Amino acid sequence: MTNHWIDLKNSDVILIMGANPAENHPVSFRWIMKAKDAGAKLICVDPRFTRSASKADVYAPLRSGTDIAFLGGMISYILQNNLYFEEYVRNYTNASYLVNPGFKMPGDLNGLFSGYDPKKRSYDPKAWSFQKNADESVKKDPTLQDPNCVFQLLKRHYSRYTPDMVSRITGTPKEKLLEVYKLYASTGKPDKAGTSMYAMGWTQHTVGTQNIRTMTIIQLLLGNIGIAGGGVNALRGESNVQGSTDHGLLFHILPGYLPVPSADLKDLAAYNEKYTPKSKDPQSANWWQNRPKYITSYLKAIYGAKATKENDFGYAWLPKLDPGMNGSWLMIFDNMIKGKFNGFFAWGQNPACSGTNSTKVRNALAKLDWMVTVNLFDNETASFWKGPGMEPAQVKTEVFLLPAAASFEKEGSISNSGRWAQWRTAAVKPLGQSKADAEIIHELYQKLKALYVKEGGALPEQLTNLTWNYGFKRADGTIRAIDTHLVAKEINGSFLEDVEDKPKLKPGEKPPPTPPPWAPRKLLGKKGELAAGFAQLQADGTTSCGNWIYCQSYNEKGNMMARRVKKDPTGLGLFPEWSWAWPVNRRIIYNRASCDPNGKPYNMKKAVVYWNPNAVLPDGKLGAWVGDVPDGPWPPMANEKEGKKPFIMRADGLAAIFGAGMKDGPFPEHYEPMESPLAKNPMSGQMSNPAAKNFSGTGIKEDAFAANDGKFPLVATTYRVTEHWQTGVMTRNTPWLLELQPRLFVELSPELAKEKSIKNGDMVEVSSARGKVDAVAMVTRRMQPFKIGDKVVHQIGLPYCFGWSTPGVGDAANLLTPTAGDANTMIPETKAFMAAIQRKG
Amino acid sequence: MAVSRRDFFKLSGGGLAASLGFSLAPMEAKAEELAIRYARETTTICPYCAVGCGMIVHTLGDNIINIEGDPDHPINEGSLCPKGSSIYQLRDNKARVTRPLYRAPGASEWREVSWDWALDEIAKKVKKTRDASFVATSKIKVKERVGTTEVEKEIDAVVNRTMGMASVGSAALDNEECYLYQKFLRGLGLVYIEHQARI
């Protein structure tokens, strides 16, 4: 989330699309209701009339997988009716940039952008480059009139998304579209806030990233980012999925969103050269210019004294990808079913139910030699060898199921969707012999280290050189148990040497005269001290920091994440002294964009920050931001000498309406899901996302597809229910919850039910090209047939929280979903696929 | 007899018991002696969705006797959803795995094993797999500038990675555990590292 849960109360219009917070984030809904009590309007767009929809002022149905069309129509409506926030767009986005005149768009190229290579199924982003001046700066037209400027291209691209066209794709009645567009566009006024709440309903598509980008463009056009009650807010589904992402448990990132190095970057210098953006614009903070400080401090954190300047801080020990290598989820199970892995860890996760095309996942597990699973309960992954269709005697995989402690049986922090890292204390000891995950990791590390020290093996120092000193120690010096606080301190980072506070020189500025040796040195930090914030980190190995975005979370003042001071000085619900939010306790990110270029809030009544030019700083200088922690201390951008642009994580300081870094086009374009009910994309000749990886025709029998296939005529989607969590491993084992929500059901419209002679409560079989599940039919008005052109398309939906290991509940809905993934992230497309339904018996 | 809520309070005491036909006295006594009266309170955050609701855990010795919403927490202000309200049953639960389990190749049942045995066996298997599948260098193509032209050539680049193992998980771990886990996995040379965020 750019914003946070309580901030929803500050909104004027809330758009829930691709999410269902009333059922899946129930307690968040109280902040939506508080906004409504204060006069806000709620819009809900969903294929199904959910409980969130039941509280909405406007509900609009849409066919699964057509969000870009829906929102593209909104972009067009905003532009055609001049409802955008012109000053914001001109100053804070790249709308004024000129794109090279050869750039062509899907309207010109029948669904494709310039630069597409059909053999590689990828784009050459050079075809999307900006026009440059002689000094390499980008050419701009501040009047936004040049036909090649981003703003005009945006207008032209989305002029194709007329209400008639959109309605033909989404199945949403035209009047509903216009009602939503009009209401949401009303937040384009400087003192109005619109917010967007989304979840897996947007990410789990082959166009997932572009779904979110379409909304981001809307939020930028309306000036809704950086403000109270605004933002683009991902409702994360797991208590710590924010934190586990922040800490780099993904193939492509290290902690703090530092890219995993690839083989072509032979040393740290090459890594820094590639990943440290440069900017000559004195008004750009270009925060990622600090990347070398963060990667060096990370290497110092994990290798300690073994990381030296001479050995490139141990950079060679970091495992590297081949250039372009993809190690993401779908590829793991694709490789596994091809027999490429011997061993596998499923640590606190149940891929046999949560993985798309679960049959492929389950069959892949049978190809392993060994698997280690760690969980509170037995589950479909740990016991896959005795699941449906498996012959235990034929499955060679050795399996270990290690009992993990529950959340309240151990100590540590988790980060919620609003980036608040909150500390939990242990209430009781772990149940039976179960252990905290940290203890299991710790003991495994100790055992492996001992084996490598004793026997040697492949590059032992990669493992043995890790710093690992977290302990409550025994008399013999070995660690008895992990002290989580020591890990938290390593993540925060510390000074490894006395680091002098040297003044930062501006280009051309002369360094001050060297002080005499007897003069007292001004220190940034003393050796051994915890770092106070990431601005103190160094690139020369004098600081260590496990994750730079968490720097400040546990400093010399104590454990910031455990704070419980309930003060709300702004009245906006920021609660700056309750727990701690990354980065540097900033509660609303990009908050400088909530003010005009002089630092005056666009909405005085809900000012997140404002520039006080008369504030006197300790060094005698004048001027400071007041309110939330600003995105950097510099003055607002109207100050030509020292001011900075608001989007500090972008090299140019501006938000990207034109997304030249995307894999599937700089503007979002509607493509049909990999499995679609249509013979043709109504928008163009390009049926599905041209840059998404294609898993069909690879000879793996589990990877079957059925697009525009009469055998599977129904659009299907999956979702969660309030009473169960994810695949249900914890909640299916909680008797109260299982009683409330006891088995798999499928929701279908009365029209479809009549067509198929299905009555409410009948047992039905739901099938796709990949598998089938038995479910109870829930015939409900919550589902409605869609009129797509002259065709009637039915949609069904089912929850994915069940699995065979709980008797009598039915099996996983993901047995139906396809092996298809988003072009940018490879997140599986489980929210739009084709299925059939049939009454049983 | 119609009794409004207000009347009910007015009547409470001896008269009410008579009019209801049974005595409320035992219930009153129970309310005075709340089970959590002598309990230790610790705070925690809900392990389910990412709203991050605060909770209070009441314990007597090593027994959890109650878990409820934390009224001081600014996000949930004491409220919880059905999942959060049921956390208590994650402790008071016979289905919890409380000892390491092992399934041998071809076996049709789990077997209880000791931690030491399980971790020793796992360590041996991890080492064997890592040693057998470790790739120190990989042939990759790089572009190099020779004079004014760019030429592509193949080089042996240092990669130091383990190809025979993959890991998924977990968003169910604490931050400190996630950090430790990625450190451990990268220390083993793994590149196939994924979790819930991808799905």
mmCIF file of N, CA and C in Angstrom, chain A residues 154-256:
data_model
loop_
_atom_site.group_PDB
_atom_site.id
_atom_site.type_symbol
_atom_site.label_atom_id
_atom_site.label_comp_id
_atom_site.label_asym_id
_atom_site.label_seq_id
_atom_site.Cartn_x
_atom_site.Cartn_y
_atom_site.Cartn_z
ATOM 1 N N LEU A 154 -1.242 9.082 -24.856
ATOM 2 C CA LEU A 154 -2.199 8.449 -23.931
ATOM 3 C C LEU A 154 -3.628 8.687 -24.413
ATOM 4 N N LYS A 155 -3.885 9.918 -24.781
ATOM 5 C CA LYS A 155 -5.214 10.300 -25.237
ATOM 6 C C LYS A 155 -5.594 9.506 -26.495
ATOM 7 N N ARG A 156 -4.611 9.397 -27.405
ATOM 8 C CA ARG A 156 -4.882 8.694 -28.662
ATOM 9 C C ARG A 156 -5.087 7.200 -28.404
ATOM 10 N N HIS A 157 -4.210 6.634 -27.576
ATOM 11 C CA HIS A 157 -4.298 5.192 -27.305
ATOM 12 C C HIS A 157 -5.662 4.832 -26.702
ATOM 13 N N TYR A 158 -6.099 5.608 -25.712
ATOM 14 C CA TYR A 158 -7.342 5.247 -25.024
ATOM 15 C C TYR A 158 -8.597 5.792 -25.697
ATOM 16 N N SER A 159 -8.415 6.557 -26.787
ATOM 17 C CA SER A 159 -9.611 6.993 -27.530
ATOM 18 C C SER A 159 -10.321 5.775 -28.132
ATOM 19 N N ARG A 160 -9.596 4.655 -28.264
ATOM 20 C CA ARG A 160 -10.217 3.433 -28.780
ATOM 21 C C ARG A 160 -11.130 2.781 -27.741
ATOM 22 N N TYR A 161 -10.959 3.144 -26.472
ATOM 23 C CA TYR A 161 -11.721 2.526 -25.391
ATOM 24 C C TYR A 161 -13.027 3.296 -25.149
ATOM 25 N N THR A 162 -13.885 3.298 -26.139
ATOM 26 C CA THR A 162 -15.172 4.002 -26.012
ATOM 27 C C THR A 162 -16.100 3.191 -25.105
ATOM 28 N N PRO A 163 -17.087 3.829 -24.497
ATOM 29 C CA PRO A 163 -18.012 3.075 -23.646
ATOM 30 C C PRO A 163 -18.644 1.884 -24.382
ATOM 31 N N ASP A 164 -18.958 2.042 -25.652
ATOM 32 C CA ASP A 164 -19.545 0.915 -26.402
ATOM 33 C C ASP A 164 -18.563 -0.241 -26.505
ATOM 34 N N MET A 165 -17.322 0.090 -26.876
ATOM 35 C CA MET A 165 -16.297 -0.946 -27.010
ATOM 36 C C MET A 165 -16.042 -1.625 -25.665
ATOM 37 N N VAL A 166 -15.915 -0.809 -24.612
ATOM 38 C CA VAL A 166 -15.620 -1.362 -23.286
ATOM 39 C C VAL A 166 -16.759 -2.300 -22.845
ATOM 40 N N SER A 167 -17.983 -1.843 -23.038
ATOM 41 C CA SER A 167 -19.129 -2.642 -22.622
ATOM 42 C C SER A 167 -19.169 -3.969 -23.381
ATOM 43 N N ARG A 168 -18.777 -3.938 -24.651
ATOM 44 C CA ARG A 168 -18.750 -5.162 -25.456
ATOM 45 C C ARG A 168 -17.724 -6.152 -24.932
ATOM 46 N N ILE A 169 -16.645 -5.644 -24.347
ATOM 47 C CA ILE A 169 -15.593 -6.528 -23.826
ATOM 48 C C ILE A 169 -15.927 -7.002 -22.410
ATOM 49 N N THR A 170 -16.313 -6.052 -21.549
ATOM 50 C CA THR A 170 -16.483 -6.379 -20.127
ATOM 51 C C THR A 170 -17.845 -6.978 -19.810
ATOM 52 N N GLY A 171 -18.823 -6.665 -20.650
ATOM 53 C CA GLY A 171 -20.193 -7.088 -20.350
ATOM 54 C C GLY A 171 -20.876 -6.169 -19.349
ATOM 55 N N THR A 172 -20.211 -5.107 -18.943
ATOM 56 C CA THR A 172 -20.796 -4.136 -18.017
ATOM 57 C C THR A 172 -21.764 -3.241 -18.793
ATOM 58 N N PRO A 173 -22.998 -3.056 -18.297
ATOM 59 C CA PRO A 173 -23.897 -2.136 -19.012
ATOM 60 C C PRO A 173 -23.263 -0.749 -19.140
ATOM 61 N N LYS A 174 -23.497 -0.120 -20.304
ATOM 62 C CA LYS A 174 -22.850 1.160 -20.597
ATOM 63 C C LYS A 174 -23.163 2.219 -19.539
ATOM 64 N N GLU A 175 -24.432 2.242 -19.089
ATOM 65 C CA GLU A 175 -24.784 3.296 -18.101
ATOM 66 C C GLU A 175 -24.015 3.105 -16.797
ATOM 67 N N LYS A 176 -23.774 1.827 -16.437
ATOM 68 C CA LYS A 176 -23.006 1.549 -15.204
ATOM 69 C C LYS A 176 -21.574 2.046 -15.351
ATOM 70 N N LEU A 177 -21.000 1.794 -16.542
ATOM 71 C CA LEU A 177 -19.641 2.269 -16.799
ATOM 72 C C LEU A 177 -19.564 3.768 -16.569
ATOM 73 N N LEU A 178 -20.501 4.484 -17.205
ATOM 74 C CA LEU A 178 -20.456 5.944 -17.139
ATOM 75 C C LEU A 178 -20.699 6.442 -15.712
ATOM 76 N N GLU A 179 -21.543 5.720 -14.983
ATOM 77 C CA GLU A 179 -21.805 6.101 -13.594
ATOM 78 C C GLU A 179 -20.522 5.982 -12.753
ATOM 79 N N VAL A 180 -19.807 4.863 -12.948
ATOM 80 C CA VAL A 180 -18.545 4.671 -12.219
ATOM 81 C C VAL A 180 -17.529 5.726 -12.641
ATOM 82 N N TYR A 181 -17.399 5.947 -13.954
ATOM 83 C CA TYR A 181 -16.394 6.892 -14.460
ATOM 84 C C TYR A 181 -16.643 8.286 -13.893
ATOM 85 N N LYS A 182 -17.899 8.688 -13.935
ATOM 86 C CA LYS A 182 -18.235 10.048 -13.496
ATOM 87 C C LYS A 182 -17.932 10.221 -12.001
ATOM 88 N N LEU A 183 -18.351 9.221 -11.236
ATOM 89 C CA LEU A 183 -18.157 9.319 -9.786
ATOM 90 C C LEU A 183 -16.668 9.313 -9.436
ATOM 91 N N TYR A 184 -15.922 8.386 -10.036
ATOM 92 C CA TYR A 184 -14.508 8.308 -9.650
ATOM 93 C C TYR A 184 -13.722 9.523 -10.146
ATOM 94 N N ALA A 185 -14.058 9.996 -11.347
ATOM 95 C CA ALA A 185 -13.340 11.155 -11.913
ATOM 96 C C ALA A 185 -13.586 12.421 -11.095
ATOM 97 N N SER A 186 -14.612 12.410 -10.244
ATOM 98 C CA SER A 186 -14.874 13.589 -9.414
ATOM 99 C C SER A 186 -13.738 13.839 -8.424
ATOM 100 N N THR A 187 -12.837 12.862 -8.255
ATOM 101 C CA THR A 187 -11.722 13.057 -7.319
ATOM 102 C C THR A 187 -10.531 13.748 -7.980
ATOM 103 N N GLY A 188 -10.693 14.188 -9.219
ATOM 104 C CA GLY A 188 -9.622 14.923 -9.899
ATOM 105 C C GLY A 188 -9.484 16.356 -9.396
ATOM 106 N N LYS A 189 -10.384 16.789 -8.524
ATOM 107 C CA LYS A 189 -10.269 18.138 -7.957
ATOM 108 C C LYS A 189 -9.174 18.129 -6.885
ATOM 109 N N PRO A 190 -8.448 19.257 -6.755
ATOM 110 C CA PRO A 190 -7.290 19.272 -5.850
ATOM 111 C C PRO A 190 -7.627 18.857 -4.411
ATOM 112 N N ASP A 191 -8.821 19.147 -3.933
ATOM 113 C CA ASP A 191 -9.119 18.827 -2.535
ATOM 114 C C ASP A 191 -9.959 17.563 -2.380
ATOM 115 N N LYS A 192 -9.986 16.731 -3.422
ATOM 116 C CA LYS A 192 -10.737 15.473 -3.321
ATOM 117 C C LYS A 192 -9.766 14.294 -3.421
ATOM 118 N N ALA A 193 -10.095 13.232 -2.692
ATOM 119 C CA ALA A 193 -9.228 12.060 -2.689
ATOM 120 C C ALA A 193 -9.991 10.827 -3.144
ATOM 121 N N GLY A 194 -9.396 10.110 -4.080
ATOM 122 C CA GLY A 194 -9.941 8.819 -4.489
ATOM 123 C C GLY A 194 -8.907 7.757 -4.199
ATOM 124 N N THR A 195 -9.364 6.606 -3.705
ATOM 125 C CA THR A 195 -8.398 5.544 -3.426
ATOM 126 C C THR A 195 -8.796 4.268 -4.142
ATOM 127 N N SER A 196 -7.787 3.455 -4.392
ATOM 128 C CA SER A 196 -7.982 2.202 -5.107
ATOM 129 C C SER A 196 -7.548 1.056 -4.222
ATOM 130 N N MET A 197 -8.444 0.088 -4.039
ATOM 131 C CA MET A 197 -8.110 -1.099 -3.249
ATOM 132 C C MET A 197 -8.153 -2.319 -4.163
ATOM 133 N N TYR A 198 -7.025 -3.001 -4.273
ATOM 134 C CA TYR A 198 -6.995 -4.188 -5.128
ATOM 135 C C TYR A 198 -6.254 -5.312 -4.419
ATOM 136 N N ALA A 199 -6.445 -6.517 -4.931
ATOM 137 C CA ALA A 199 -5.726 -7.673 -4.382
ATOM 138 C C ALA A 199 -5.474 -8.659 -5.515
ATOM 139 N N MET A 200 -5.611 -9.932 -5.227
ATOM 140 C CA MET A 200 -5.287 -10.961 -6.227
ATOM 141 C C MET A 200 -6.194 -10.893 -7.455
ATOM 142 N N GLY A 201 -7.352 -10.239 -7.302
ATOM 143 C CA GLY A 201 -8.238 -10.090 -8.449
ATOM 144 C C GLY A 201 -7.607 -9.278 -9.573
ATOM 145 N N TRP A 202 -6.563 -8.534 -9.255
ATOM 146 C CA TRP A 202 -5.823 -7.822 -10.312
ATOM 147 C C TRP A 202 -4.502 -8.487 -10.665
ATOM 148 N N THR A 203 -3.854 -9.072 -9.648
ATOM 149 C CA THR A 203 -2.504 -9.584 -9.941
ATOM 150 C C THR A 203 -2.530 -10.918 -10.684
ATOM 151 N N GLN A 204 -3.538 -11.757 -10.383
ATOM 152 C CA GLN A 204 -3.506 -13.110 -10.940
ATOM 153 C C GLN A 204 -4.103 -13.170 -12.353
ATOM 154 N N HIS A 205 -3.447 -12.481 -13.253
ATOM 155 C CA HIS A 205 -3.847 -12.444 -14.658
ATOM 156 C C HIS A 205 -2.583 -12.363 -15.513
ATOM 157 N N THR A 206 -2.686 -12.758 -16.766
ATOM 158 C CA THR A 206 -1.531 -12.606 -17.661
ATOM 159 C C THR A 206 -1.253 -11.125 -17.947
ATOM 160 N N VAL A 207 -2.203 -10.260 -17.600
ATOM 161 C CA VAL A 207 -1.984 -8.816 -17.722
ATOM 162 C C VAL A 207 -1.995 -8.157 -16.334
ATOM 163 N N GLY A 208 -1.611 -8.916 -15.307
ATOM 164 C CA GLY A 208 -1.750 -8.456 -13.926
ATOM 165 C C GLY A 208 -1.078 -7.119 -13.640
ATOM 166 N N THR A 209 0.185 -7.004 -14.014
ATOM 167 C CA THR A 209 0.910 -5.769 -13.706
ATOM 168 C C THR A 209 0.275 -4.586 -14.430
ATOM 169 N N GLN A 210 -0.191 -4.838 -15.653
ATOM 170 C CA GLN A 210 -0.811 -3.742 -16.411
ATOM 171 C C GLN A 210 -2.190 -3.385 -15.860
ATOM 172 N N ASN A 211 -2.866 -4.327 -15.213
ATOM 173 C CA ASN A 211 -4.111 -3.970 -14.514
ATOM 174 C C ASN A 211 -3.817 -2.855 -13.514
ATOM 175 N N ILE A 212 -2.756 -3.062 -12.750
ATOM 176 C CA ILE A 212 -2.423 -2.110 -11.685
ATOM 177 C C ILE A 212 -1.920 -0.804 -12.289
ATOM 178 N N ARG A 213 -1.165 -0.926 -13.376
ATOM 179 C CA ARG A 213 -0.664 0.295 -14.031
ATOM 180 C C ARG A 213 -1.809 1.151 -14.587
ATOM 181 N N THR A 214 -2.848 0.493 -15.084
ATOM 182 C CA THR A 214 -3.971 1.279 -15.623
ATOM 183 C C THR A 214 -4.561 2.147 -14.514
ATOM 184 N N MET A 215 -4.705 1.542 -13.333
ATOM 185 C CA MET A 215 -5.241 2.308 -12.200
ATOM 186 C C MET A 215 -4.254 3.375 -11.767
ATOM 187 N N THR A 216 -2.973 3.056 -11.813
ATOM 188 C CA THR A 216 -1.955 4.039 -11.420
ATOM 189 C C THR A 216 -2.033 5.265 -12.325
ATOM 190 N N ILE A 217 -2.227 5.022 -13.616
ATOM 191 C CA ILE A 217 -2.349 6.151 -14.555
ATOM 192 C C ILE A 217 -3.559 6.998 -14.168
ATOM 193 N N ILE A 218 -4.671 6.336 -13.833
ATOM 194 C CA ILE A 218 -5.865 7.084 -13.409
ATOM 195 C C ILE A 218 -5.548 7.912 -12.163
ATOM 196 N N GLN A 219 -4.889 7.284 -11.198
ATOM 197 C CA GLN A 219 -4.576 7.993 -9.953
ATOM 198 C C GLN A 219 -3.652 9.187 -10.198
ATOM 199 N N LEU A 220 -2.759 9.043 -11.163
ATOM 200 C CA LEU A 220 -1.866 10.170 -11.483
ATOM 201 C C LEU A 220 -2.640 11.267 -12.203
ATOM 202 N N LEU A 221 -3.502 10.872 -13.128
ATOM 203 C CA LEU A 221 -4.292 11.884 -13.851
ATOM 204 C C LEU A 221 -5.153 12.684 -12.878
ATOM 205 N N LEU A 222 -5.631 12.008 -11.824
ATOM 206 C CA LEU A 222 -6.529 12.676 -10.885
ATOM 207 C C LEU A 222 -5.779 13.278 -9.688
ATOM 208 N N GLY A 223 -4.444 13.141 -9.684
ATOM 209 C CA GLY A 223 -3.668 13.697 -8.571
ATOM 210 C C GLY A 223 -3.952 13.007 -7.259
ATOM 211 N N ASN A 224 -4.094 11.683 -7.305
ATOM 212 C CA ASN A 224 -4.501 10.941 -6.112
ATOM 213 C C ASN A 224 -3.365 10.180 -5.438
ATOM 214 N N ILE A 225 -2.134 10.403 -5.832
ATOM 215 C CA ILE A 225 -1.039 9.666 -5.187
ATOM 216 C C ILE A 225 -0.221 10.602 -4.311
ATOM 217 N N GLY A 226 0.060 10.141 -3.089
ATOM 218 C CA GLY A 226 0.805 10.944 -2.115
ATOM 219 C C GLY A 226 -0.096 11.649 -1.130
ATOM 220 N N ILE A 227 -1.402 11.575 -1.370
ATOM 221 C CA ILE A 227 -2.342 12.343 -0.549
ATOM 222 C C ILE A 227 -3.049 11.452 0.471
ATOM 223 N N ALA A 228 -3.606 12.085 1.502
ATOM 224 C CA ALA A 228 -4.423 11.348 2.463
ATOM 225 C C ALA A 228 -5.691 10.885 1.759
ATOM 226 N N GLY A 229 -6.062 9.643 1.974
ATOM 227 C CA GLY A 229 -7.269 9.107 1.351
ATOM 228 C C GLY A 229 -7.080 8.709 -0.099
ATOM 229 N N GLY A 230 -5.845 8.651 -0.552
ATOM 230 C CA GLY A 230 -5.582 8.290 -1.950
ATOM 231 C C GLY A 230 -4.674 7.082 -2.048
ATOM 232 N N GLY A 231 -3.967 7.006 -3.183
ATOM 233 C CA GLY A 231 -2.967 5.973 -3.361
ATOM 234 C C GLY A 231 -3.437 4.792 -4.178
ATOM 235 N N VAL A 232 -2.487 3.904 -4.415
ATOM 236 C CA VAL A 232 -2.758 2.622 -5.063
ATOM 237 C C VAL A 232 -2.449 1.583 -4.005
ATOM 238 N N ASN A 233 -3.500 0.908 -3.546
ATOM 239 C CA ASN A 233 -3.347 0.120 -2.339
ATOM 240 C C ASN A 233 -3.580 -1.365 -2.561
ATOM 241 N N ALA A 234 -2.486 -2.101 -2.540
ATOM 242 C CA ALA A 234 -2.540 -3.560 -2.642
ATOM 243 C C ALA A 234 -2.932 -4.103 -1.286
ATOM 244 N N LEU A 235 -4.019 -4.859 -1.237
ATOM 245 C CA LEU A 235 -4.438 -5.471 0.022
ATOM 246 C C LEU A 235 -3.752 -6.819 0.115
ATOM 247 N N ARG A 236 -2.684 -6.863 0.862
ATOM 248 C CA ARG A 236 -1.900 -8.088 0.896
ATOM 249 C C ARG A 236 -2.636 -9.140 1.711
ATOM 250 N N GLY A 237 -2.539 -10.391 1.250
ATOM 251 C CA GLY A 237 -3.407 -11.432 1.799
ATOM 252 C C GLY A 237 -2.832 -12.214 2.952
ATOM 253 N N GLU A 238 -1.552 -12.056 3.230
ATOM 254 C CA GLU A 238 -0.937 -12.826 4.312
ATOM 255 C C GLU A 238 -0.362 -11.855 5.323
ATOM 256 N N SER A 239 -0.366 -12.277 6.580
ATOM 257 C CA SER A 239 0.021 -11.354 7.654
ATOM 258 C C SER A 239 1.389 -10.744 7.406
ATOM 259 N N ASN A 240 2.286 -11.511 6.772
ATOM 260 C CA ASN A 240 3.619 -10.939 6.558
ATOM 261 C C ASN A 240 4.096 -11.082 5.117
ATOM 262 N N VAL A 241 3.196 -11.083 4.165
ATOM 263 C CA VAL A 241 3.674 -11.202 2.780
ATOM 264 C C VAL A 241 4.367 -9.909 2.354
ATOM 265 N N GLN A 242 4.031 -8.804 3.008
ATOM 266 C CA GLN A 242 4.781 -7.575 2.753
ATOM 267 C C GLN A 242 6.227 -7.754 3.212
ATOM 268 N N GLY A 243 6.376 -8.261 4.436
ATOM 269 C CA GLY A 243 7.714 -8.432 4.988
ATOM 270 C C GLY A 243 8.521 -9.494 4.263
ATOM 271 N N SER A 244 7.890 -10.600 3.890
ATOM 272 C CA SER A 244 8.643 -11.666 3.225
ATOM 273 C C SER A 244 9.104 -11.209 1.847
ATOM 274 N N THR A 245 8.356 -10.287 1.227
ATOM 275 C CA THR A 245 8.785 -9.712 -0.040
ATOM 276 C C THR A 245 9.906 -8.708 0.220
ATOM 277 N N ASP A 246 9.708 -7.862 1.221
ATOM 278 C CA ASP A 246 10.754 -6.892 1.574
ATOM 279 C C ASP A 246 12.085 -7.588 1.828
ATOM 280 N N HIS A 247 12.014 -8.803 2.413
ATOM 281 C CA HIS A 247 13.242 -9.501 2.790
ATOM 282 C C HIS A 247 13.750 -10.451 1.705
ATOM 283 N N GLY A 248 13.216 -10.300 0.503
ATOM 284 C CA GLY A 248 13.851 -10.948 -0.640
ATOM 285 C C GLY A 248 13.695 -12.451 -0.726
ATOM 286 N N LEU A 249 12.565 -13.006 -0.295
ATOM 287 C CA LEU A 249 12.354 -14.445 -0.483
ATOM 288 C C LEU A 249 11.788 -14.718 -1.879
ATOM 289 N N LEU A 250 12.431 -14.152 -2.871
ATOM 290 C CA LEU A 250 12.011 -14.308 -4.263
ATOM 291 C C LEU A 250 13.261 -14.455 -5.114
ATOM 292 N N PHE A 251 13.105 -15.101 -6.270
ATOM 293 C CA PHE A 251 14.296 -15.420 -7.053
ATOM 294 C C PHE A 251 15.010 -14.179 -7.592
ATOM 295 N N HIS A 252 14.270 -13.086 -7.738
ATOM 296 C CA HIS A 252 14.867 -11.940 -8.441
ATOM 297 C C HIS A 252 15.311 -10.797 -7.543
ATOM 298 N N ILE A 253 14.985 -10.861 -6.234
ATOM 299 C CA ILE A 253 15.416 -9.749 -5.377
ATOM 300 C C ILE A 253 16.048 -10.217 -4.066
ATOM 301 N N LEU A 254 17.045 -9.452 -3.642
ATOM 302 C CA LEU A 254 17.632 -9.598 -2.317
ATOM 303 C C LEU A 254 16.826 -8.684 -1.379
ATOM 304 N N PRO A 255 17.063 -8.737 -0.077
ATOM 305 C CA PRO A 255 16.336 -7.836 0.821
ATOM 306 C C PRO A 255 16.447 -6.373 0.377
ATOM 307 N N GLY A 256 15.341 -5.648 0.541
ATOM 308 C CA GLY A 256 15.345 -4.223 0.200
ATOM 309 C C GLY A 256 15.277 -3.950 -1.287
#
